[in-house]
């Protein structure tokens, strides 16, 4: 697999995104290679940064004292964060590949997995804000990154999957809808489990 479809894609993706999506459209990456060379490294970044920030400074939810968590709790949260990212990226690729038949797009799973990783890259890189674990700071950084990811989704999907822009917009909107439902469901499950006592303990 070329560097354009591995972890080395990140600098070029941020400066020449359409060139990267065009390179993806002309390749046939294997799913397992994309997973180990792009998805796995990307998914490690936010949990590691969250652990370091939480362990060093503690999370601030408002103007009060920082919320310090035991190392065991931070580890459990970081692992859950990592697996949630893996699930989110792989499931998004699977849903995108499933939708491809409807929109006449390329159906190779490796292509959809690479596309998912590329689209998620701005949000994942913005997780550097986890090193300053304040809710307001993280929202301030992550919201513009989310907008950039949506831009990449709408512009890059038709280019990477070889479909007209109008069909690409419809498919991107359907995929964004899935991601929104998945995010809300994940938050609901997390709250339900934590409320039921299944989750890491928090100490102040």
PDB file of C-alpha atoms in Angstrom:
ATOM      1  CA  UNK A   1       0.000   0.000   0.000  1.00  0.00           C
ATOM      2  CA  UNK A   2       1.359   3.443  -0.891  1.00  0.00           C
ATOM      3  CA  UNK A   3       2.189   6.112   1.660  1.00  0.00           C
ATOM      4  CA  UNK A   4      -0.824   8.045   0.410  1.00  0.00           C
ATOM      5  CA  UNK A   5      -3.050   5.424   2.058  1.00  0.00           C
ATOM      6  CA  UNK A   6      -1.117   4.889   5.296  1.00  0.00           C
ATOM      7  CA  UNK A   7      -0.409   6.942   8.429  1.00  0.00           C
ATOM      8  CA  UNK A   8       1.988   9.043   6.324  1.00  0.00           C
ATOM      9  CA  UNK A   9      -1.088  10.538   4.642  1.00  0.00           C
ATOM     10  CA  UNK A  10      -1.748  12.975   7.491  1.00  0.00           C
ATOM     11  CA  UNK A  11       0.389  16.001   6.500  1.00  0.00           C
ATOM     12  CA  UNK A  12      -0.689  15.832   2.845  1.00  0.00           C
ATOM     13  CA  UNK A  13      -4.323  15.270   3.778  1.00  0.00           C
ATOM     14  CA  UNK A  14      -4.372  18.536   5.703  1.00  0.00           C
ATOM     15  CA  UNK A  15      -2.768  20.555   2.877  1.00  0.00           C
ATOM     16  CA  UNK A  16      -3.892  18.774  -0.330  1.00  0.00           C
ATOM     17  CA  UNK A  17      -6.979  16.754   0.587  1.00  0.00           C
ATOM     18  CA  UNK A  18      -8.397  16.366  -2.924  1.00  0.00           C
ATOM     19  CA  UNK A  19      -5.102  15.021  -4.228  1.00  0.00           C
ATOM     20  CA  UNK A  20      -5.190  12.363  -1.502  1.00  0.00           C
ATOM     21  CA  UNK A  21      -8.783  11.385  -2.321  1.00  0.00           C
ATOM     22  CA  UNK A  22      -7.883  11.232  -6.019  1.00  0.00           C
ATOM     23  CA  UNK A  23      -4.991   8.888  -5.171  1.00  0.00           C
ATOM     24  CA  UNK A  24      -7.412   6.735  -3.188  1.00  0.00           C
ATOM     25  CA  UNK A  25      -9.787   6.554  -6.152  1.00  0.00           C
ATOM     26  CA  UNK A  26      -7.000   5.131  -8.331  1.00  0.00           C
ATOM     27  CA  UNK A  27      -5.903   2.466  -5.847  1.00  0.00           C
ATOM     28  CA  UNK A  28      -7.323  -0.742  -4.440  1.00  0.00           C
ATOM     29  CA  UNK A  29      -6.085  -0.896  -0.828  1.00  0.00           C
ATOM     30  CA  UNK A  30      -6.505  -4.079   1.152  1.00  0.00           C
ATOM     31  CA  UNK A  31      -8.671  -3.724   4.232  1.00  0.00           C
ATOM     32  CA  UNK A  32      -6.229  -5.299   6.701  1.00  0.00           C
ATOM     33  CA  UNK A  33      -3.377  -3.082   5.499  1.00  0.00           C
ATOM     34  CA  UNK A  34      -5.483   0.052   5.869  1.00  0.00           C
ATOM     35  CA  UNK A  35      -6.493  -1.086   9.361  1.00  0.00           C
ATOM     36  CA  UNK A  36      -2.946  -1.633  10.630  1.00  0.00           C
ATOM     37  CA  UNK A  37      -1.275   1.258   8.794  1.00  0.00           C
ATOM     38  CA  UNK A  38      -3.929   3.959   9.174  1.00  0.00           C
ATOM     39  CA  UNK A  39      -6.896   3.104  11.410  1.00  0.00           C
ATOM     40  CA  UNK A  40      -4.966   1.586  14.325  1.00  0.00           C
ATOM     41  CA  UNK A  41      -2.384   4.412  14.648  1.00  0.00           C
ATOM     42  CA  UNK A  42      -5.104   7.053  14.344  1.00  0.00           C
ATOM     43  CA  UNK A  43      -7.235   5.372  17.013  1.00  0.00           C
ATOM     44  CA  UNK A  44      -4.345   5.336  19.479  1.00  0.00           C
ATOM     45  CA  UNK A  45      -3.790   9.100  19.428  1.00  0.00           C
ATOM     46  CA  UNK A  46      -6.859  10.446  21.328  1.00  0.00           C
ATOM     47  CA  UNK A  47      -6.849   7.834  24.158  1.00  0.00           C
ATOM     48  CA  UNK A  48      -3.131   8.327  24.819  1.00  0.00           C
ATOM     49  CA  UNK A  49      -3.491  12.117  24.870  1.00  0.00           C
ATOM     50  CA  UNK A  50      -6.576  11.868  27.103  1.00  0.00           C
ATOM     51  CA  UNK A  51      -4.713   9.626  29.549  1.00  0.00           C
ATOM     52  CA  UNK A  52      -1.693  11.942  29.724  1.00  0.00           C
ATOM     53  CA  UNK A  53      -3.835  15.061  30.151  1.00  0.00           C
ATOM     54  CA  UNK A  54      -6.115  13.475  32.732  1.00  0.00           C
ATOM     55  CA  UNK A  55      -3.262  12.011  34.752  1.00  0.00           C
ATOM     56  CA  UNK A  56      -1.225  15.224  34.681  1.00  0.00           C
ATOM     57  CA  UNK A  57      -3.819  17.971  35.159  1.00  0.00           C
ATOM     58  CA  UNK A  58      -7.183  16.312  35.822  1.00  0.00           C
ATOM     59  CA  UNK A  59     -10.375  17.205  33.956  1.00  0.00           C
ATOM     60  CA  UNK A  60     -12.072  20.527  34.553  1.00  0.00           C
ATOM     61  CA  UNK A  61     -15.823  20.460  33.939  1.00  0.00           C
ATOM     62  CA  UNK A  62     -16.328  24.080  34.916  1.00  0.00           C
ATOM     63  CA  UNK A  63     -14.655  26.661  37.112  1.00  0.00           C
ATOM     64  CA  UNK A  64     -14.085  24.392  40.115  1.00  0.00           C
ATOM     65  CA  UNK A  65     -11.244  22.147  41.134  1.00  0.00           C
ATOM     66  CA  UNK A  66      -9.919  19.658  38.555  1.00  0.00           C
ATOM     67  CA  UNK A  67     -11.441  16.182  38.634  1.00  0.00           C
ATOM     68  CA  UNK A  68      -8.611  13.745  39.325  1.00  0.00           C
ATOM     69  CA  UNK A  69      -9.152  10.079  38.493  1.00  0.00           C
ATOM     70  CA  UNK A  70      -7.255   7.034  39.763  1.00  0.00           C
ATOM     71  CA  UNK A  71      -4.824   5.491  37.283  1.00  0.00           C
ATOM     72  CA  UNK A  72      -7.038   2.396  36.972  1.00  0.00           C
ATOM     73  CA  UNK A  73     -10.065   4.510  36.034  1.00  0.00           C
ATOM     74  CA  UNK A  74      -8.075   6.513  33.503  1.00  0.00           C
ATOM     75  CA  UNK A  75      -6.793   3.294  31.961  1.00  0.00           C
ATOM     76  CA  UNK A  76     -10.290   1.831  31.662  1.00  0.00           C
ATOM     77  CA  UNK A  77     -11.663   5.035  30.145  1.00  0.00           C
ATOM     78  CA  UNK A  78      -8.765   5.260  27.687  1.00  0.00           C
ATOM     79  CA  UNK A  79      -9.228   1.626  26.616  1.00  0.00           C
ATOM     80  CA  UNK A  80     -12.964   2.169  26.156  1.00  0.00           C
ATOM     81  CA  UNK A  81     -12.169   5.314  24.137  1.00  0.00           C
ATOM     82  CA  UNK A  82      -9.759   3.344  21.932  1.00  0.00           C
ATOM     83  CA  UNK A  83     -12.191   0.524  21.198  1.00  0.00           C
ATOM     84  CA  UNK A  84     -15.031   2.998  20.595  1.00  0.00           C
ATOM     85  CA  UNK A  85     -12.906   4.744  17.964  1.00  0.00           C
ATOM     86  CA  UNK A  86     -11.994   1.435  16.317  1.00  0.00           C
ATOM     87  CA  UNK A  87     -15.642   0.387  16.270  1.00  0.00           C
ATOM     88  CA  UNK A  88     -16.762   3.758  14.957  1.00  0.00           C
ATOM     89  CA  UNK A  89     -14.295   3.825  12.065  1.00  0.00           C
ATOM     90  CA  UNK A  90     -14.750   0.185  11.041  1.00  0.00           C
ATOM     91  CA  UNK A  91     -18.541   0.283  11.342  1.00  0.00           C
ATOM     92  CA  UNK A  92     -18.654   3.527   9.338  1.00  0.00           C
ATOM     93  CA  UNK A  93     -16.628   1.859   6.598  1.00  0.00           C
ATOM     94  CA  UNK A  94     -18.942  -1.170   6.662  1.00  0.00           C
ATOM     95  CA  UNK A  95     -22.057   1.015   6.404  1.00  0.00           C
ATOM     96  CA  UNK A  96     -20.454   3.048   3.618  1.00  0.00           C
ATOM     97  CA  UNK A  97     -19.568  -0.131   1.688  1.00  0.00           C
ATOM     98  CA  UNK A  98     -23.129  -1.387   2.176  1.00  0.00           C
ATOM     99  CA  UNK A  99     -24.534   1.906   0.842  1.00  0.00           C
ATOM    100  CA  UNK A 100     -22.230   1.814  -2.177  1.00  0.00           C
ATOM    101  CA  UNK A 101     -24.521  -0.479  -4.177  1.00  0.00           C
ATOM    102  CA  UNK A 102     -27.388   2.006  -3.848  1.00  0.00           C
ATOM    103  CA  UNK A 103     -25.334   4.958  -5.080  1.00  0.00           C
ATOM    104  CA  UNK A 104     -23.285   3.130  -7.715  1.00  0.00           C
ATOM    105  CA  UNK A 105     -20.023   3.663  -5.847  1.00  0.00           C
ATOM    106  CA  UNK A 106     -16.937   1.490  -5.491  1.00  0.00           C
ATOM    107  CA  UNK A 107     -17.605  -1.334  -3.047  1.00  0.00           C
ATOM    108  CA  UNK A 108     -14.101  -2.453  -1.966  1.00  0.00           C
ATOM    109  CA  UNK A 109     -14.031  -2.413   1.844  1.00  0.00           C
ATOM    110  CA  UNK A 110     -10.408  -1.211   1.965  1.00  0.00           C
ATOM    111  CA  UNK A 111     -11.351   1.927   0.049  1.00  0.00           C
ATOM    112  CA  UNK A 112     -14.202   2.710   2.423  1.00  0.00           C
ATOM    113  CA  UNK A 113     -12.007   2.047   5.463  1.00  0.00           C
ATOM    114  CA  UNK A 114      -9.320   4.402   4.144  1.00  0.00           C
ATOM    115  CA  UNK A 115     -11.983   7.017   3.439  1.00  0.00           C
ATOM    116  CA  UNK A 116     -13.328   6.724   7.001  1.00  0.00           C
ATOM    117  CA  UNK A 117      -9.853   7.198   8.444  1.00  0.00           C
ATOM    118  CA  UNK A 118      -9.123  10.197   6.251  1.00  0.00           C
ATOM    119  CA  UNK A 119     -12.408  11.911   7.051  1.00  0.00           C
ATOM    120  CA  UNK A 120     -11.869  11.378  10.795  1.00  0.00           C
ATOM    121  CA  UNK A 121      -8.296  12.705  10.722  1.00  0.00           C
ATOM    122  CA  UNK A 122      -9.031  16.379  11.602  1.00  0.00           C
ATOM    123  CA  UNK A 123     -11.069  15.383  14.667  1.00  0.00           C
ATOM    124  CA  UNK A 124      -8.455  12.866  15.761  1.00  0.00           C
ATOM    125  CA  UNK A 125      -5.599  15.356  15.393  1.00  0.00           C
ATOM    126  CA  UNK A 126      -7.658  17.969  17.258  1.00  0.00           C
ATOM    127  CA  UNK A 127      -7.641  15.612  20.239  1.00  0.00           C
ATOM    128  CA  UNK A 128      -4.327  17.257  21.125  1.00  0.00           C
ATOM    129  CA  UNK A 129      -6.701  19.466  23.151  1.00  0.00           C
ATOM    130  CA  UNK A 130      -7.010  16.517  25.564  1.00  0.00           C
ATOM    131  CA  UNK A 131      -3.603  17.572  26.897  1.00  0.00           C
ATOM    132  CA  UNK A 132      -5.384  20.619  28.338  1.00  0.00           C
ATOM    133  CA  UNK A 133      -8.355  18.681  29.764  1.00  0.00           C
ATOM    134  CA  UNK A 134     -10.917  21.411  30.120  1.00  0.00           C
ATOM    135  CA  UNK A 135     -14.347  20.824  28.590  1.00  0.00           C
ATOM    136  CA  UNK A 136     -14.558  24.345  27.134  1.00  0.00           C
ATOM    137  CA  UNK A 137     -11.080  24.160  25.566  1.00  0.00           C
ATOM    138  CA  UNK A 138     -11.831  20.782  24.017  1.00  0.00           C
ATOM    139  CA  UNK A 139     -15.146  21.953  22.576  1.00  0.00           C
ATOM    140  CA  UNK A 140     -13.464  25.074  21.188  1.00  0.00           C
ATOM    141  CA  UNK A 141     -10.913  22.939  19.329  1.00  0.00           C
ATOM    142  CA  UNK A 142     -13.041  19.923  18.370  1.00  0.00           C
ATOM    143  CA  UNK A 143     -16.042  21.743  16.864  1.00  0.00           C
ATOM    144  CA  UNK A 144     -14.028  23.413  14.042  1.00  0.00           C
ATOM    145  CA  UNK A 145     -12.261  20.078  13.473  1.00  0.00           C
ATOM    146  CA  UNK A 146     -15.644  18.359  13.162  1.00  0.00           C
ATOM    147  CA  UNK A 147     -16.696  20.919  10.559  1.00  0.00           C
ATOM    148  CA  UNK A 148     -13.478  20.229   8.635  1.00  0.00           C
ATOM    149  CA  UNK A 149     -14.181  16.486   8.781  1.00  0.00           C
ATOM    150  CA  UNK A 150     -17.672  17.040   7.380  1.00  0.00           C
ATOM    151  CA  UNK A 151     -16.145  19.122   4.581  1.00  0.00           C
ATOM    152  CA  UNK A 152     -13.763  16.266   3.773  1.00  0.00           C
ATOM    153  CA  UNK A 153     -16.667  13.813   3.811  1.00  0.00           C
ATOM    154  CA  UNK A 154     -18.785  15.802   1.360  1.00  0.00           C
ATOM    155  CA  UNK A 155     -15.901  16.748  -0.931  1.00  0.00           C
ATOM    156  CA  UNK A 156     -13.847  13.577  -0.706  1.00  0.00           C
ATOM    157  CA  UNK A 157     -16.474  10.842  -0.826  1.00  0.00           C
ATOM    158  CA  UNK A 158     -17.567  11.313  -4.463  1.00  0.00           C
ATOM    159  CA  UNK A 159     -13.952  11.676  -5.582  1.00  0.00           C
ATOM    160  CA  UNK A 160     -12.728   8.591  -3.719  1.00  0.00           C
ATOM    161  CA  UNK A 161     -15.693   6.378  -4.630  1.00  0.00           C
ATOM    162  CA  UNK A 162     -16.028   7.489  -8.249  1.00  0.00           C
ATOM    163  CA  UNK A 163     -19.580   8.852  -8.220  1.00  0.00           C
ATOM    164  CA  UNK A 164     -21.079  12.185  -9.365  1.00  0.00           C
ATOM    165  CA  UNK A 165     -21.105  15.017  -6.784  1.00  0.00           C
ATOM    166  CA  UNK A 166     -24.902  15.000  -6.465  1.00  0.00           C
ATOM    167  CA  UNK A 167     -24.976  11.294  -5.576  1.00  0.00           C
ATOM    168  CA  UNK A 168     -21.951  11.813  -3.384  1.00  0.00           C
ATOM    169  CA  UNK A 169     -23.810  14.477  -1.408  1.00  0.00           C
ATOM    170  CA  UNK A 170     -26.743  12.125  -0.843  1.00  0.00           C
ATOM    171  CA  UNK A 171     -24.493   9.276   0.248  1.00  0.00           C
ATOM    172  CA  UNK A 172     -22.417  11.551   2.500  1.00  0.00           C
ATOM    173  CA  UNK A 173     -25.608  12.864   4.135  1.00  0.00           C
ATOM    174  CA  UNK A 174     -26.832   9.305   4.753  1.00  0.00           C
ATOM    175  CA  UNK A 175     -23.468   8.382   6.268  1.00  0.00           C
ATOM    176  CA  UNK A 176     -23.450  11.512   8.447  1.00  0.00           C
ATOM    177  CA  UNK A 177     -26.920  10.516   9.669  1.00  0.00           C
ATOM    178  CA  UNK A 178     -25.623   7.093  10.662  1.00  0.00           C
ATOM    179  CA  UNK A 179     -22.697   8.652  12.528  1.00  0.00           C
ATOM    180  CA  UNK A 180     -25.015  10.993  14.437  1.00  0.00           C
ATOM    181  CA  UNK A 181     -27.324   8.151  15.469  1.00  0.00           C
ATOM    182  CA  UNK A 182     -24.324   6.006  16.474  1.00  0.00           C
ATOM    183  CA  UNK A 183     -22.864   8.832  18.586  1.00  0.00           C
ATOM    184  CA  UNK A 184     -26.120   9.505  20.412  1.00  0.00           C
ATOM    185  CA  UNK A 185     -26.613   5.764  20.999  1.00  0.00           C
ATOM    186  CA  UNK A 186     -23.084   5.437  22.382  1.00  0.00           C
ATOM    187  CA  UNK A 187     -23.632   8.346  24.772  1.00  0.00           C
ATOM    188  CA  UNK A 188     -26.916   6.833  25.925  1.00  0.00           C
ATOM    189  CA  UNK A 189     -25.338   3.427  26.532  1.00  0.00           C
ATOM    190  CA  UNK A 190     -22.449   5.038  28.425  1.00  0.00           C
ATOM    191  CA  UNK A 191     -24.781   7.020  30.689  1.00  0.00           C
ATOM    192  CA  UNK A 192     -26.953   3.949  31.332  1.00  0.00           C
ATOM    193  CA  UNK A 193     -23.970   1.771  32.232  1.00  0.00           C
ATOM    194  CA  UNK A 194     -22.357   4.393  34.435  1.00  0.00           C
ATOM    195  CA  UNK A 195     -25.660   5.112  36.200  1.00  0.00           C
ATOM    196  CA  UNK A 196     -25.988   1.389  36.850  1.00  0.00           C
ATOM    197  CA  UNK A 197     -22.583   1.258  38.506  1.00  0.00           C
ATOM    198  CA  UNK A 198     -20.778  -0.319  35.562  1.00  0.00           C
ATOM    199  CA  UNK A 199     -17.838   1.957  34.966  1.00  0.00           C
ATOM    200  CA  UNK A 200     -14.639   3.308  36.501  1.00  0.00           C
ATOM    201  CA  UNK A 201     -14.744   4.949  39.893  1.00  0.00           C
ATOM    202  CA  UNK A 202     -13.941   8.645  40.065  1.00  0.00           C
ATOM    203  CA  UNK A 203     -12.027  10.171  42.890  1.00  0.00           C
ATOM    204  CA  UNK A 204     -11.523  13.863  43.599  1.00  0.00           C
TER     205      UNK A 204
END
